[in-house]
Amino acid sequence: ETFPNVRMIRNDARNYLTGIDDRYALIVSEPSNPWLAGIAGLFTSDFYRLASDHLTDDGVFVQWIQMYSLSPENARMILRTLLDEFPYAEVWESIPSDLIVVASKRPLNLTKDWQQQLMRNKERWQEYAEKLWLYQPSDLLAHRRGKIAGDVEGLSQSRNSDDLPKLEFTAPWSLYVDTLGPNREWLARFFDEGNPRDEAEMAAARARYLAEGGLLEEADAWSRRAQLEGQSLTIALTRGKVLLQMGDA
């Protein structure tokens, strides 16, 4: 598919930014895994500072962070390093094993009609919906973990930098370690405990999303929460679907 307003530049992205003065409304960083040679340099405070310098005042920086084969300490260090340069962020999940951090130098606010804006291109929305297990527009919020700010407590106090590239040397230690469970545990403590946003339909949507991702214990907990918050056909169907996938007919 060709986009006439897109210019493809084949270059090292970090080096390219170093040599230009252009500023962008959006920069997305989805490199490979940080245990690969040279990749950890795209998770440093120096790179985030460079990206910040090339964003407009209202610009947004988006960072992918894996939750698999990455220790919780390293995951929290990446987030801590990012927040030093972008003090306002929202944490989302594309799938249960991948975080998408949407960050900015200014507060981020979802407008009331943002879902309608996303759905204006129905063909493109359907394409995304099938990939992200979205059965209705409100299901998109099931992927949202919550807001996080630069002054937050509870993250790592370590930073990853060019001068002290901790991630480059510690990431390989977790290459064959199952870290998804421990990472999801600290995320749950960080974002879910005491969180008042869990309305019934929202909890049901999150249960469906987690069930599709194969995390049945989490899906079970969220579907139970939905039942406690309210009753509807959607909630009942969600609970039934989770139970069937768990083998409880």
Coordinates of C-alpha atoms in Angstrom, one line a residue:
E1 CA 0.0 0.0 0.0
T2 CA 1.4 3.4 -1.0
F3 CA 0.8 6.6 0.9
P4 CA 1.7 9.7 -1.2
N5 CA 2.3 11.9 1.9
V6 CA 4.8 9.4 3.4
R7 CA 8.6 9.8 2.7
M8 CA 10.6 6.7 3.4
I9 CA 14.1 7.3 4.7
R10 CA 16.5 4.3 4.9
N11 CA 18.8 5.3 7.7
D12 CA 19.6 4.7 11.4
A13 CA 16.8 6.6 13.0
R14 CA 18.8 7.9 15.9
N15 CA 21.7 9.1 13.7
Y16 CA 19.2 10.7 11.3
L17 CA 17.6 12.7 14.1
T18 CA 21.0 13.9 15.3
G19 CA 21.7 15.5 11.9
I20 CA 18.4 17.4 11.3
D21 CA 16.5 20.2 12.9
D22 CA 13.0 19.1 11.9
R23 CA 10.3 18.7 14.6
Y24 CA 7.5 16.2 14.5
A25 CA 4.0 15.8 16.0
L26 CA 4.6 12.0 16.5
I27 CA 7.7 9.8 17.0
V28 CA 7.1 6.1 17.4
S29 CA 9.9 3.9 18.6
E30 CA 9.4 0.1 18.2
P31 CA 12.9 -1.3 17.9
S32 CA 13.8 -5.0 18.3
N33 CA 14.5 -6.6 21.6
P34 CA 17.0 -4.8 23.9
W35 CA 19.2 -7.9 24.2
L36 CA 20.3 -7.5 20.6
A37 CA 23.5 -5.6 19.9
G38 CA 22.9 -1.9 19.6
I39 CA 19.2 -1.9 20.4
A40 CA 19.5 -1.0 24.1
G41 CA 20.7 2.4 22.8
L42 CA 17.1 3.2 21.8
F43 CA 16.0 2.9 25.4
T44 CA 18.4 5.4 26.9
S45 CA 17.8 8.9 28.5
D46 CA 20.1 10.3 25.7
F47 CA 17.8 9.0 23.0
Y48 CA 14.7 10.1 24.7
R49 CA 16.2 13.6 25.1
L50 CA 17.0 13.6 21.4
A51 CA 13.5 12.6 20.5
S52 CA 12.1 15.2 22.8
D53 CA 14.1 17.9 21.1
H54 CA 12.6 16.9 17.8
L55 CA 9.0 16.9 18.9
T56 CA 6.6 19.9 18.7
D57 CA 5.4 21.3 22.0
D58 CA 2.3 19.2 21.8
G59 CA 4.1 16.3 20.2
V60 CA 3.7 12.6 21.3
F61 CA 6.4 10.0 21.7
V62 CA 5.3 6.3 21.6
Q63 CA 7.5 3.6 23.1
W64 CA 7.0 -0.2 22.8
I65 CA 8.2 -2.2 25.8
Q66 CA 8.1 -6.0 25.9
M67 CA 6.9 -7.9 28.9
Y68 CA 8.4 -11.2 27.9
S69 CA 12.0 -12.2 28.4
L70 CA 12.6 -8.8 30.2
S71 CA 13.0 -8.7 34.0
P72 CA 10.6 -6.5 35.9
E73 CA 13.5 -4.4 37.1
N74 CA 14.5 -3.7 33.6
A75 CA 11.0 -3.0 32.5
R76 CA 10.5 -0.5 35.3
M77 CA 14.0 1.0 34.5
I78 CA 12.9 1.7 30.9
L79 CA 9.7 3.3 32.1
R80 CA 11.5 5.4 34.7
T81 CA 14.1 6.6 32.1
L82 CA 11.3 7.5 29.6
L83 CA 9.4 9.5 32.2
D84 CA 12.4 11.6 33.1
E85 CA 12.1 13.2 29.6
F86 CA 8.4 12.8 29.1
P87 CA 6.7 13.4 32.4
Y88 CA 3.1 12.7 31.2
A89 CA 2.3 9.3 29.9
E90 CA -0.4 6.7 29.4
V91 CA 0.4 3.0 29.5
W92 CA -1.6 0.7 27.1
E93 CA -1.3 -2.9 26.0
S94 CA -1.4 -3.9 22.4
I95 CA -1.5 -7.6 23.4
P96 CA -0.9 -8.9 27.0
S97 CA 2.8 -9.3 26.4
D98 CA 3.5 -5.9 24.9
L99 CA 3.2 -2.4 26.4
I100 CA 2.7 0.7 24.4
V101 CA 3.6 3.9 26.3
V102 CA 2.2 7.1 24.9
A103 CA 4.2 10.0 26.4
S104 CA 4.4 13.7 26.1
K105 CA 5.9 16.9 27.6
R106 CA 2.4 18.1 28.3
P107 CA -0.6 16.4 30.0
L108 CA -2.5 13.9 27.7
N109 CA -6.3 14.0 27.7
L110 CA -8.7 11.8 25.9
T111 CA -11.5 13.8 24.5
K112 CA -15.1 12.5 24.8
D113 CA -15.5 12.0 21.0
W114 CA -12.1 10.2 20.5
Q115 CA -13.8 6.9 19.7
Q116 CA -16.0 8.5 17.1
Q117 CA -12.9 10.1 15.5
L118 CA -11.3 6.7 15.4
M119 CA -14.3 5.1 13.7
R120 CA -14.7 7.6 10.9
N121 CA -12.7 5.4 8.6
K122 CA -14.8 2.2 9.1
E123 CA -12.7 0.1 6.9
R124 CA -9.5 0.9 8.7
W125 CA -11.2 0.5 12.1
Q126 CA -12.4 -3.0 11.1
E127 CA -8.8 -3.9 10.1
Y128 CA -7.5 -2.8 13.6
A129 CA -10.5 -4.4 15.4
E130 CA -9.8 -7.8 14.0
K131 CA -6.1 -7.6 15.1
L132 CA -6.8 -6.3 18.6
W133 CA -9.9 -8.4 19.4
L134 CA -12.2 -5.4 19.5
Y135 CA -15.9 -6.4 19.3
Q136 CA -17.2 -3.0 20.0
P137 CA -15.6 0.5 20.2
S138 CA -15.6 0.6 24.0
D139 CA -13.4 -2.6 24.0
L140 CA -10.5 -0.4 23.0
L141 CA -10.3 1.0 26.6
A142 CA -9.7 -2.6 27.8
H143 CA -6.2 -2.1 26.5
R144 CA -5.6 0.9 28.6
R145 CA -3.7 0.4 31.9
G146 CA -3.7 4.0 33.1
K147 CA -1.9 7.3 33.4
I148 CA 1.5 7.7 34.9
A149 CA 3.5 10.8 35.7
G150 CA 7.2 11.6 36.1
D151 CA 6.9 12.1 39.8
V152 CA 5.4 8.7 40.4
E153 CA 6.8 6.5 43.1
G154 CA 7.3 2.7 43.0
L155 CA 9.3 2.5 39.8
S156 CA 13.0 1.7 39.5
Q157 CA 15.5 4.3 40.7
S158 CA 17.9 3.2 38.0
R159 CA 18.2 4.9 34.7
N160 CA 19.6 3.6 31.4
S161 CA 22.0 5.9 29.6
D162 CA 24.7 6.0 27.0
D163 CA 27.4 6.4 29.7
L164 CA 25.9 3.7 31.9
P165 CA 24.2 1.3 29.5
K166 CA 22.7 -1.1 32.1
L167 CA 20.1 -2.5 29.9
E168 CA 22.6 -3.7 27.2
F169 CA 24.4 -5.9 29.7
T170 CA 21.5 -7.1 31.9
A171 CA 18.7 -7.7 29.3
P172 CA 20.4 -11.0 28.0
W173 CA 20.1 -12.5 31.5
S174 CA 16.3 -12.8 31.0
L175 CA 16.4 -14.1 27.4
Y176 CA 15.2 -17.6 28.4
V177 CA 13.3 -16.6 31.5
D178 CA 9.5 -16.5 31.7
T179 CA 9.0 -12.9 32.9
L180 CA 5.5 -12.3 31.6
G181 CA 3.8 -13.4 34.8
P182 CA 6.0 -11.3 37.2
N183 CA 5.7 -8.3 34.9
R184 CA 1.9 -8.5 34.8
E185 CA 1.9 -8.8 38.6
W186 CA 3.7 -5.5 39.2
L187 CA 1.6 -3.8 36.5
A188 CA -1.6 -5.0 38.3
R189 CA -0.3 -3.7 41.6
F190 CA 0.7 -0.4 40.0
F191 CA -2.4 0.3 38.0
D192 CA -5.3 -1.9 39.2
E193 CA -5.3 -1.9 43.0
G194 CA -7.7 0.7 44.3
N195 CA -8.4 2.0 40.8
P196 CA -12.0 3.4 40.7
R197 CA -12.3 3.2 36.9
D198 CA -13.3 -0.4 36.7
E199 CA -17.0 0.0 35.7
A200 CA -18.9 -3.2 34.9
E201 CA -18.8 -3.0 31.1
M202 CA -15.1 -1.9 31.3
A203 CA -14.2 -4.8 33.5
A204 CA -16.1 -7.2 31.1
A205 CA -14.3 -5.8 28.1
R206 CA -10.9 -6.3 29.8
A207 CA -12.0 -9.9 30.7
R208 CA -12.7 -10.6 27.0
Y209 CA -9.4 -9.1 25.9
L210 CA -7.4 -11.2 28.4
A211 CA -9.3 -14.4 27.5
E212 CA -8.5 -13.9 23.9
G213 CA -4.8 -13.5 24.9
G214 CA -4.9 -16.7 26.8
L215 CA -4.5 -15.2 30.3
L216 CA -7.5 -17.1 31.8
E217 CA -6.8 -16.5 35.5
E218 CA -6.7 -12.7 34.9
A219 CA -9.8 -13.0 32.7
D220 CA -11.6 -14.9 35.4
A221 CA -10.8 -12.2 38.0
W222 CA -12.0 -9.4 35.7
S223 CA -15.2 -11.2 34.7
R224 CA -16.0 -11.7 38.4
R225 CA -15.4 -8.0 39.0
A226 CA -17.8 -7.2 36.2
Q227 CA -20.5 -9.3 37.8
L228 CA -20.0 -7.5 41.2
E229 CA -20.2 -4.1 39.5
G230 CA -23.3 -4.7 37.5
Q231 CA -25.5 -7.1 35.5
S232 CA -26.2 -7.2 31.7
L233 CA -26.4 -9.7 28.9
T234 CA -22.9 -8.7 27.8
I235 CA -21.4 -9.3 31.2
A236 CA -23.2 -12.6 31.5
L237 CA -22.0 -13.7 28.1
T238 CA -18.5 -12.6 29.0
R239 CA -18.5 -14.6 32.2
G240 CA -19.8 -17.7 30.3
K241 CA -17.1 -17.4 27.6
V242 CA -14.4 -17.2 30.3
L243 CA -15.7 -20.2 32.1
L244 CA -16.0 -22.2 28.9
Q245 CA -12.4 -21.4 28.0
M246 CA -11.3 -22.5 31.5
G247 CA -13.1 -25.8 31.0
D248 CA -15.9 -25.1 33.5
A249 CA -19.0 -25.9 31.6

